[in-house]
Coordinates of C-alpha atoms in Angstrom, one line a residue:
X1 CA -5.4 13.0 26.4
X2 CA -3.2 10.9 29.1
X3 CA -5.8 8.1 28.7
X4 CA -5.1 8.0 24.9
X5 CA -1.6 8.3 25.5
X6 CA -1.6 5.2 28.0
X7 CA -2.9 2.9 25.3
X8 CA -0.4 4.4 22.5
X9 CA 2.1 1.9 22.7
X10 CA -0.5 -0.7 22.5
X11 CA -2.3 0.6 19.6
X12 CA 1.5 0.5 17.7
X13 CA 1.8 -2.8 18.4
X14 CA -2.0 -4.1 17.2
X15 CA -1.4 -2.1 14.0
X16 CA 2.0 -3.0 13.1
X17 CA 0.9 -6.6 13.0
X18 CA -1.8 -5.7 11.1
X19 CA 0.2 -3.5 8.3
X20 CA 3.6 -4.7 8.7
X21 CA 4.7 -1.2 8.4
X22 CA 5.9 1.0 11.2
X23 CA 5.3 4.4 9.6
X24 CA 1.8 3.3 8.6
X25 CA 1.0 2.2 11.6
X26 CA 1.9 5.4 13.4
X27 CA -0.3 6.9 11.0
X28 CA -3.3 4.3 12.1
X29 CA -2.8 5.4 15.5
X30 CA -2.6 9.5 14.9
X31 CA -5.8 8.8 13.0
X32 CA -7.4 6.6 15.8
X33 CA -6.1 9.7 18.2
X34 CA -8.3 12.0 15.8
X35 CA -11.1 10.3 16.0
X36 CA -10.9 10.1 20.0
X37 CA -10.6 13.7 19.8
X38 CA -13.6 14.4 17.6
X39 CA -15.5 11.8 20.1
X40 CA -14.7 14.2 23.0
X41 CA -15.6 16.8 21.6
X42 CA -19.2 15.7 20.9
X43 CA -21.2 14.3 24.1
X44 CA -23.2 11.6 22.4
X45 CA -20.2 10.2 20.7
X46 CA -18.4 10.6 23.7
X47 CA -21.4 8.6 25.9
X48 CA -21.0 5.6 23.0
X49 CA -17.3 4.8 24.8
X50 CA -17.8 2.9 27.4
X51 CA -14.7 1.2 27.6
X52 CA -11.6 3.3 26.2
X53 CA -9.3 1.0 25.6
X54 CA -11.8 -1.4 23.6
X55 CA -13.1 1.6 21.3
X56 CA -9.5 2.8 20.5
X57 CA -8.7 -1.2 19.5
X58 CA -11.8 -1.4 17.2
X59 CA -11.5 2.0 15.7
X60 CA -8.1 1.0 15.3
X61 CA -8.5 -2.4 13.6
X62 CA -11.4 -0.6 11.1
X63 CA -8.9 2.0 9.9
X64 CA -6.3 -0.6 9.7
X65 CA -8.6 -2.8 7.5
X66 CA -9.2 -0.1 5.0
X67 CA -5.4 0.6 4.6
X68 CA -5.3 -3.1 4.0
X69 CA -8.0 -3.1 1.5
X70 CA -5.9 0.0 -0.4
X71 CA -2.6 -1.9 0.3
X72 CA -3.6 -4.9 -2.1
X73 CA -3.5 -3.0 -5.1
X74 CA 0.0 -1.4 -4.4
X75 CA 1.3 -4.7 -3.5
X76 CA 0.6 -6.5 -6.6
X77 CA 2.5 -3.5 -8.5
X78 CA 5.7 -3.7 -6.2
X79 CA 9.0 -4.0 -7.6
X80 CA 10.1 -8.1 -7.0
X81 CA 9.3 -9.5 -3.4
X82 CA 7.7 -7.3 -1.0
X83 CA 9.2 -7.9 2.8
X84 CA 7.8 -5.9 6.1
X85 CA 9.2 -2.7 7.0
X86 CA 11.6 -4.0 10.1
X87 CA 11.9 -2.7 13.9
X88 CA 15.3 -3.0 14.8
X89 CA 16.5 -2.5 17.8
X90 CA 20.2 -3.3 19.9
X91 CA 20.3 -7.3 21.0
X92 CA 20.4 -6.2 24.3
X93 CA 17.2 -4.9 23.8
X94 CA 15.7 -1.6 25.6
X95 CA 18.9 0.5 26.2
X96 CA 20.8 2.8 23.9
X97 CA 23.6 0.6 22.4
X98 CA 27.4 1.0 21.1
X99 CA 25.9 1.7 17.8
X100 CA 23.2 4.6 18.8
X101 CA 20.0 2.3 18.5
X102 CA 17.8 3.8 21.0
X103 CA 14.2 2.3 21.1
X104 CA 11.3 4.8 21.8
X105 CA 8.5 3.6 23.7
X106 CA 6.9 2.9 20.5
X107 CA 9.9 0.2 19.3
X108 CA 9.2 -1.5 23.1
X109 CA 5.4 -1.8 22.1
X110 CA 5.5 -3.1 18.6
X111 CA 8.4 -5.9 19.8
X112 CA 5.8 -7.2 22.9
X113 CA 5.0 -10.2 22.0
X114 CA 7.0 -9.9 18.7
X115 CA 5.7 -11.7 15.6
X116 CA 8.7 -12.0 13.9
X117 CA 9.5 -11.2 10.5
X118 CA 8.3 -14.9 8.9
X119 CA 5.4 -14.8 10.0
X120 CA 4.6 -10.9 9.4
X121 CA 5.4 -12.3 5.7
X122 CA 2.9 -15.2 6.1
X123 CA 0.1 -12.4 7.0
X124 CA 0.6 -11.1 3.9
X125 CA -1.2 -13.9 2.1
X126 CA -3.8 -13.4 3.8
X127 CA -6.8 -11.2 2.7
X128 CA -7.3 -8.2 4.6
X129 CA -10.5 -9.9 7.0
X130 CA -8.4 -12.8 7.7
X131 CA -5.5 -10.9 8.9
X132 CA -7.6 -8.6 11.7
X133 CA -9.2 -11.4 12.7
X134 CA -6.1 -13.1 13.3
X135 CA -4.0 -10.7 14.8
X136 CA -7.1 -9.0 16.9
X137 CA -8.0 -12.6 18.5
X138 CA -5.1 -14.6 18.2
X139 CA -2.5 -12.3 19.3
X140 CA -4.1 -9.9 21.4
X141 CA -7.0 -12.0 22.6
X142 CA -10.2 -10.0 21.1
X143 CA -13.7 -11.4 21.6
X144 CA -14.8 -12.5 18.0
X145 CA -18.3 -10.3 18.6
X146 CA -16.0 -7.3 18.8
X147 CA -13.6 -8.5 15.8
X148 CA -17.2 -9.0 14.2
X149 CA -18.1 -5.3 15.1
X150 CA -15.2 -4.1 12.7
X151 CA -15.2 -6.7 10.2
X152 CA -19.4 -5.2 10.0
X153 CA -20.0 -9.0 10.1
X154 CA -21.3 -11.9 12.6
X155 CA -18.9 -13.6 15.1
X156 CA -19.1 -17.1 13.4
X157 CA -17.7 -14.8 10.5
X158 CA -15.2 -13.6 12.4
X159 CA -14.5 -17.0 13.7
X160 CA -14.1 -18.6 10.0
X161 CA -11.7 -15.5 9.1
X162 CA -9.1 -16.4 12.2
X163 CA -9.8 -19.9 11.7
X164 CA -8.7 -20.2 8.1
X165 CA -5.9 -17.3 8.5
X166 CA -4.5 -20.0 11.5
X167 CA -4.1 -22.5 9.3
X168 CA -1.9 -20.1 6.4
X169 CA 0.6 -19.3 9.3
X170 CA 0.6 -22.9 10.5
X171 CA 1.3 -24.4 6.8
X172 CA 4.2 -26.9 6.1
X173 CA 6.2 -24.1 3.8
X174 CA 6.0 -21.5 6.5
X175 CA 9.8 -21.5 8.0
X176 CA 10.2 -23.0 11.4
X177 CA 11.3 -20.7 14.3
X178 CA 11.7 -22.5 17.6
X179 CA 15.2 -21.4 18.5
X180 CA 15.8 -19.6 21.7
X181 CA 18.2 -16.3 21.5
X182 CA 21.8 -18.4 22.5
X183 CA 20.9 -20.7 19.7
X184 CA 20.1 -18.2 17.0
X185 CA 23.7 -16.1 17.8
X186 CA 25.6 -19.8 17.7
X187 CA 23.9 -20.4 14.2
X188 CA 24.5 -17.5 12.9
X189 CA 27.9 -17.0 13.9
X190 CA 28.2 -20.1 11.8
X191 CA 26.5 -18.6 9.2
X192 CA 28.9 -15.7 9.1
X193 CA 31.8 -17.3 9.5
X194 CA 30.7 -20.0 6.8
X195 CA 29.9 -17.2 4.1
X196 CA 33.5 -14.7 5.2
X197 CA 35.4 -17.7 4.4
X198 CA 33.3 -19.3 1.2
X199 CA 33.3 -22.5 2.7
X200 CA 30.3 -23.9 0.4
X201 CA 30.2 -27.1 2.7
X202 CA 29.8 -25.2 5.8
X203 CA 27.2 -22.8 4.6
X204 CA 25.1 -26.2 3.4
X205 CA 25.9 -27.3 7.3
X206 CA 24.5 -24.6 8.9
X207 CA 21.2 -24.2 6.2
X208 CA 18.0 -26.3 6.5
X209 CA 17.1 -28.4 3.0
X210 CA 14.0 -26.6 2.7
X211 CA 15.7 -23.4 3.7
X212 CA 13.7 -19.7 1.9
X213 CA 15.5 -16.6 1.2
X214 CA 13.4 -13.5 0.4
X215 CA 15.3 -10.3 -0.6
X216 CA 13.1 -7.0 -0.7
X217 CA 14.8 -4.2 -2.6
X218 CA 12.0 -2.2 -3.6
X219 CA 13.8 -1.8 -7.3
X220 CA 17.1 0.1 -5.8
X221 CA 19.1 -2.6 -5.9
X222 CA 19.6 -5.9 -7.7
X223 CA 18.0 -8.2 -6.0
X224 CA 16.0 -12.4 -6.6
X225 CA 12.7 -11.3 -8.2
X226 CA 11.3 -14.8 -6.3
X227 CA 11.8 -16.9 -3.2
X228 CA 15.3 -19.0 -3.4
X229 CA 14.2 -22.2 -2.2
X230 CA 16.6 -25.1 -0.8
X231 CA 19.8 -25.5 0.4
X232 CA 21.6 -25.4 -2.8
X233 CA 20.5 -22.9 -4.2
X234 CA 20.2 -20.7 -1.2
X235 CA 24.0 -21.7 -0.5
X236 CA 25.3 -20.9 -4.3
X237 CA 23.2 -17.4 -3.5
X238 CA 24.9 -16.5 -0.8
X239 CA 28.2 -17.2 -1.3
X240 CA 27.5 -15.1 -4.8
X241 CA 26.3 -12.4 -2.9
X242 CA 29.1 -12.0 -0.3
X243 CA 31.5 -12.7 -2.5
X244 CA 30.2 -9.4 -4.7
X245 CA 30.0 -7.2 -1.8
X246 CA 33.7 -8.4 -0.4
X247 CA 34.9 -6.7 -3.9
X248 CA 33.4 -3.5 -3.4
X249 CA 35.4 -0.5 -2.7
X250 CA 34.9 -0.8 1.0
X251 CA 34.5 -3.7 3.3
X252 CA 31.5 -5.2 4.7
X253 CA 31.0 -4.2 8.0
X254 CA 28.0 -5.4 10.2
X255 CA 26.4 -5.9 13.6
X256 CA 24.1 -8.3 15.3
X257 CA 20.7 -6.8 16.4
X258 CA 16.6 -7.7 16.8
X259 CA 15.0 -7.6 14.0
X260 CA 11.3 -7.7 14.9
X261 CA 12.3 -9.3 18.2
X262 CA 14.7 -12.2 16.4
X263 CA 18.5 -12.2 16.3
X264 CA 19.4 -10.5 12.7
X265 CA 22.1 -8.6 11.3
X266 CA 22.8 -5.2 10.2
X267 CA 24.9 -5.2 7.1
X268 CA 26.5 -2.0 4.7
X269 CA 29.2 -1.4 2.2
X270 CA 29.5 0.7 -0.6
X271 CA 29.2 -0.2 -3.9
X272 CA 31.7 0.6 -7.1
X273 CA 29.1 3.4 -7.9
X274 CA 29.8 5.2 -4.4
X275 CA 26.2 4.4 -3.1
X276 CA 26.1 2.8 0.1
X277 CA 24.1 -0.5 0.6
X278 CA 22.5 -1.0 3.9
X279 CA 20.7 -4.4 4.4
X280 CA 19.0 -6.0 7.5
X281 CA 18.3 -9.7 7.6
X282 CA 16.2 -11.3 9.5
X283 CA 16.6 -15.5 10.6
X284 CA 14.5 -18.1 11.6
X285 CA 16.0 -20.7 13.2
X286 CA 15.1 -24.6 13.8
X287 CA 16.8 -27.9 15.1
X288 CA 20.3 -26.1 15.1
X289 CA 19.8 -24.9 10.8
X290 CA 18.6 -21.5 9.4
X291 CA 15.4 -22.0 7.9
X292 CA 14.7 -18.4 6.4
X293 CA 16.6 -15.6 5.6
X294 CA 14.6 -12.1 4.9
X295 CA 17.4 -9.4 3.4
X296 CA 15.4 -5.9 3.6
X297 CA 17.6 -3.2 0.8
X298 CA 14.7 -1.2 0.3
X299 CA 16.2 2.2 1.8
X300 CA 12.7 3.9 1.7
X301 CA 12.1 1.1 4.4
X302 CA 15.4 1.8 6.5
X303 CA 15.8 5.3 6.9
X304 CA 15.3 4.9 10.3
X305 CA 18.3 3.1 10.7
X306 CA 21.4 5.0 12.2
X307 CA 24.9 4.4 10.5
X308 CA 27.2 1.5 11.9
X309 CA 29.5 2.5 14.1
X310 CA 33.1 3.0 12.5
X311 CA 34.1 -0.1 14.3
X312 CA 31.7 -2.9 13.2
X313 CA 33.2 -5.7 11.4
X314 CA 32.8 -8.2 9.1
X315 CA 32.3 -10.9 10.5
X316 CA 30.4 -9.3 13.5
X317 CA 31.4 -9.3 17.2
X318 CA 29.4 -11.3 18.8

């Protein structure tokens, strides 16, 4: 099986973008790998792959659109806003860091060519065709008469799906992310300094006017039950929300990492109750401002995280 296990880290990646969920994708792949093992086992199936890593991708993609298909139904009975699962990783990316992050070959693949949290939100408006289309041609450069093959439709099909998902990720409320990784820690060491000190006038400084702030919390914790939209509002929010966890018992300690490839923090403190609070919050950054800001509390979505390190801050080291 060292075949299979050479394309593993690139199946991750193609059905991570696809699902937006790191556990289910691993499932999608140990599916995919039972499949290729069934094939082996039976010489006529095992004559119909003639290129490996094309059948893995397509039987990939077909198990990943059925999950898709299932998904809709769970997502329109979700508890307030629904955000990605994230892959965090150390901001020096690849090596173990102070705080114990240590990516597995599986964290590398899914952050090649990393998506970013906006627009893994974006995909989400899609319809489940739309979204393999997109990710299979657009992001990992799949002929259309093979995205066609798994979408059991035509290649002009397949071209209409990628066409019109292209033009949901590239619509005017979709947050701007052009900033390069020394821009994104300057901004958001503004950001944290701005919200530590409650400086309402430097927080607006630092926030674009059309700035979004989703807050997934999967019903555990209090949370927006819709998007905050503009600077404002966004502002008064955070300030609120800093302001409530600076109260707590214990103080807010954090540290700057990648989420999905992007500059992001990870936040905890413990609340009044005694139940810690562990967020990660994703940025995306334009012309010097934040544009989006994606707070994942859902702790059935973070248990991979490992604890801060007794030394993390508030604001973080950078």
């Amino acid at each position: 099986m060292t075949e299979f296990e050479a394309e593993r880290g690139r199946l991750v990646a193609v059905a991570y973008r696809m699902l937006g969920s790191r556990s289910e994708a691993e499932d999608a792949v140990q599916e995919t790998w039972l499949r290729y093992a069934g094939a082996l086992a039976d010489p006529a199936r095992r004559a119909e792959i003639r290129h490996l890593g094309g059948w893995l991708t397509t039987t990939c993609a077909r198990i990943c659109l059925d999950v898709l298909r299932s998904a809709r139904v769970r997502r329109e009975t979700y508890p307030g806003q629904w955000l990605p699962e994230p892959v965090v990783t150390p901001l020096g990316g690849g090596a173990p860091g102070p705080d114990g992050f240590a990516p597995d070959p599986a964290d590398r693949a899914v952050r090649r060519d990393q998506l970013g949290t906006a627009l893994l939100v974006v995909l989400e408006r899609l319809s489940p065709e739309q979204r393999v289309a997109f990710v299979l041609h657009d992001v990992f450069a799949v002929p259309f008469a093979r995205i066609a093959e798994v979408l059991a439709s035509t290649p002009e099909a397949a071209r209409q799906h990628a066409s019109r998902a292209r033009r949901a990720v590239t619509a005017t409320d979709v947050p701007r992310h052009t900033a390069d990784p020394a821009e994104q820690r300057r901004v958001l060491a503004a950001f944290a300094a701005a919200t530590e000190s409650g400086d309402l006038d430097a927080l607006v400084r630092v926030l674009a006017p059309d700035v979004v702030l989703i807050g997934d919390s999967g019903g555990h914790f209090p949370t927006a039950r819709r998007p905050v939209v503009g600077v404002d509002p966004v502002a008064r929010f955070l300030l609120g929300l800093f302001a409530r966890a600076g109260r707590y018992g214990q103080r807010l300690r954090a540290t700057p990492v990648l989420v999905d490839g992007v500059v992001g923090l990870h936040l905890e403190t413990v609340q009044p109750d005694g139940k810690l609070l562990r967020m990660v919050t994703a940025f995306t950054v334009h012309d010097g401002r934040i544009t989006g800001l994606f707070h994942q509390l859902n702790p059935d979505k973070l248990h991979r995280l490992p604890a801060l390190h007794p030394d993390a801050t508030w604001p973080p080291r950078w």
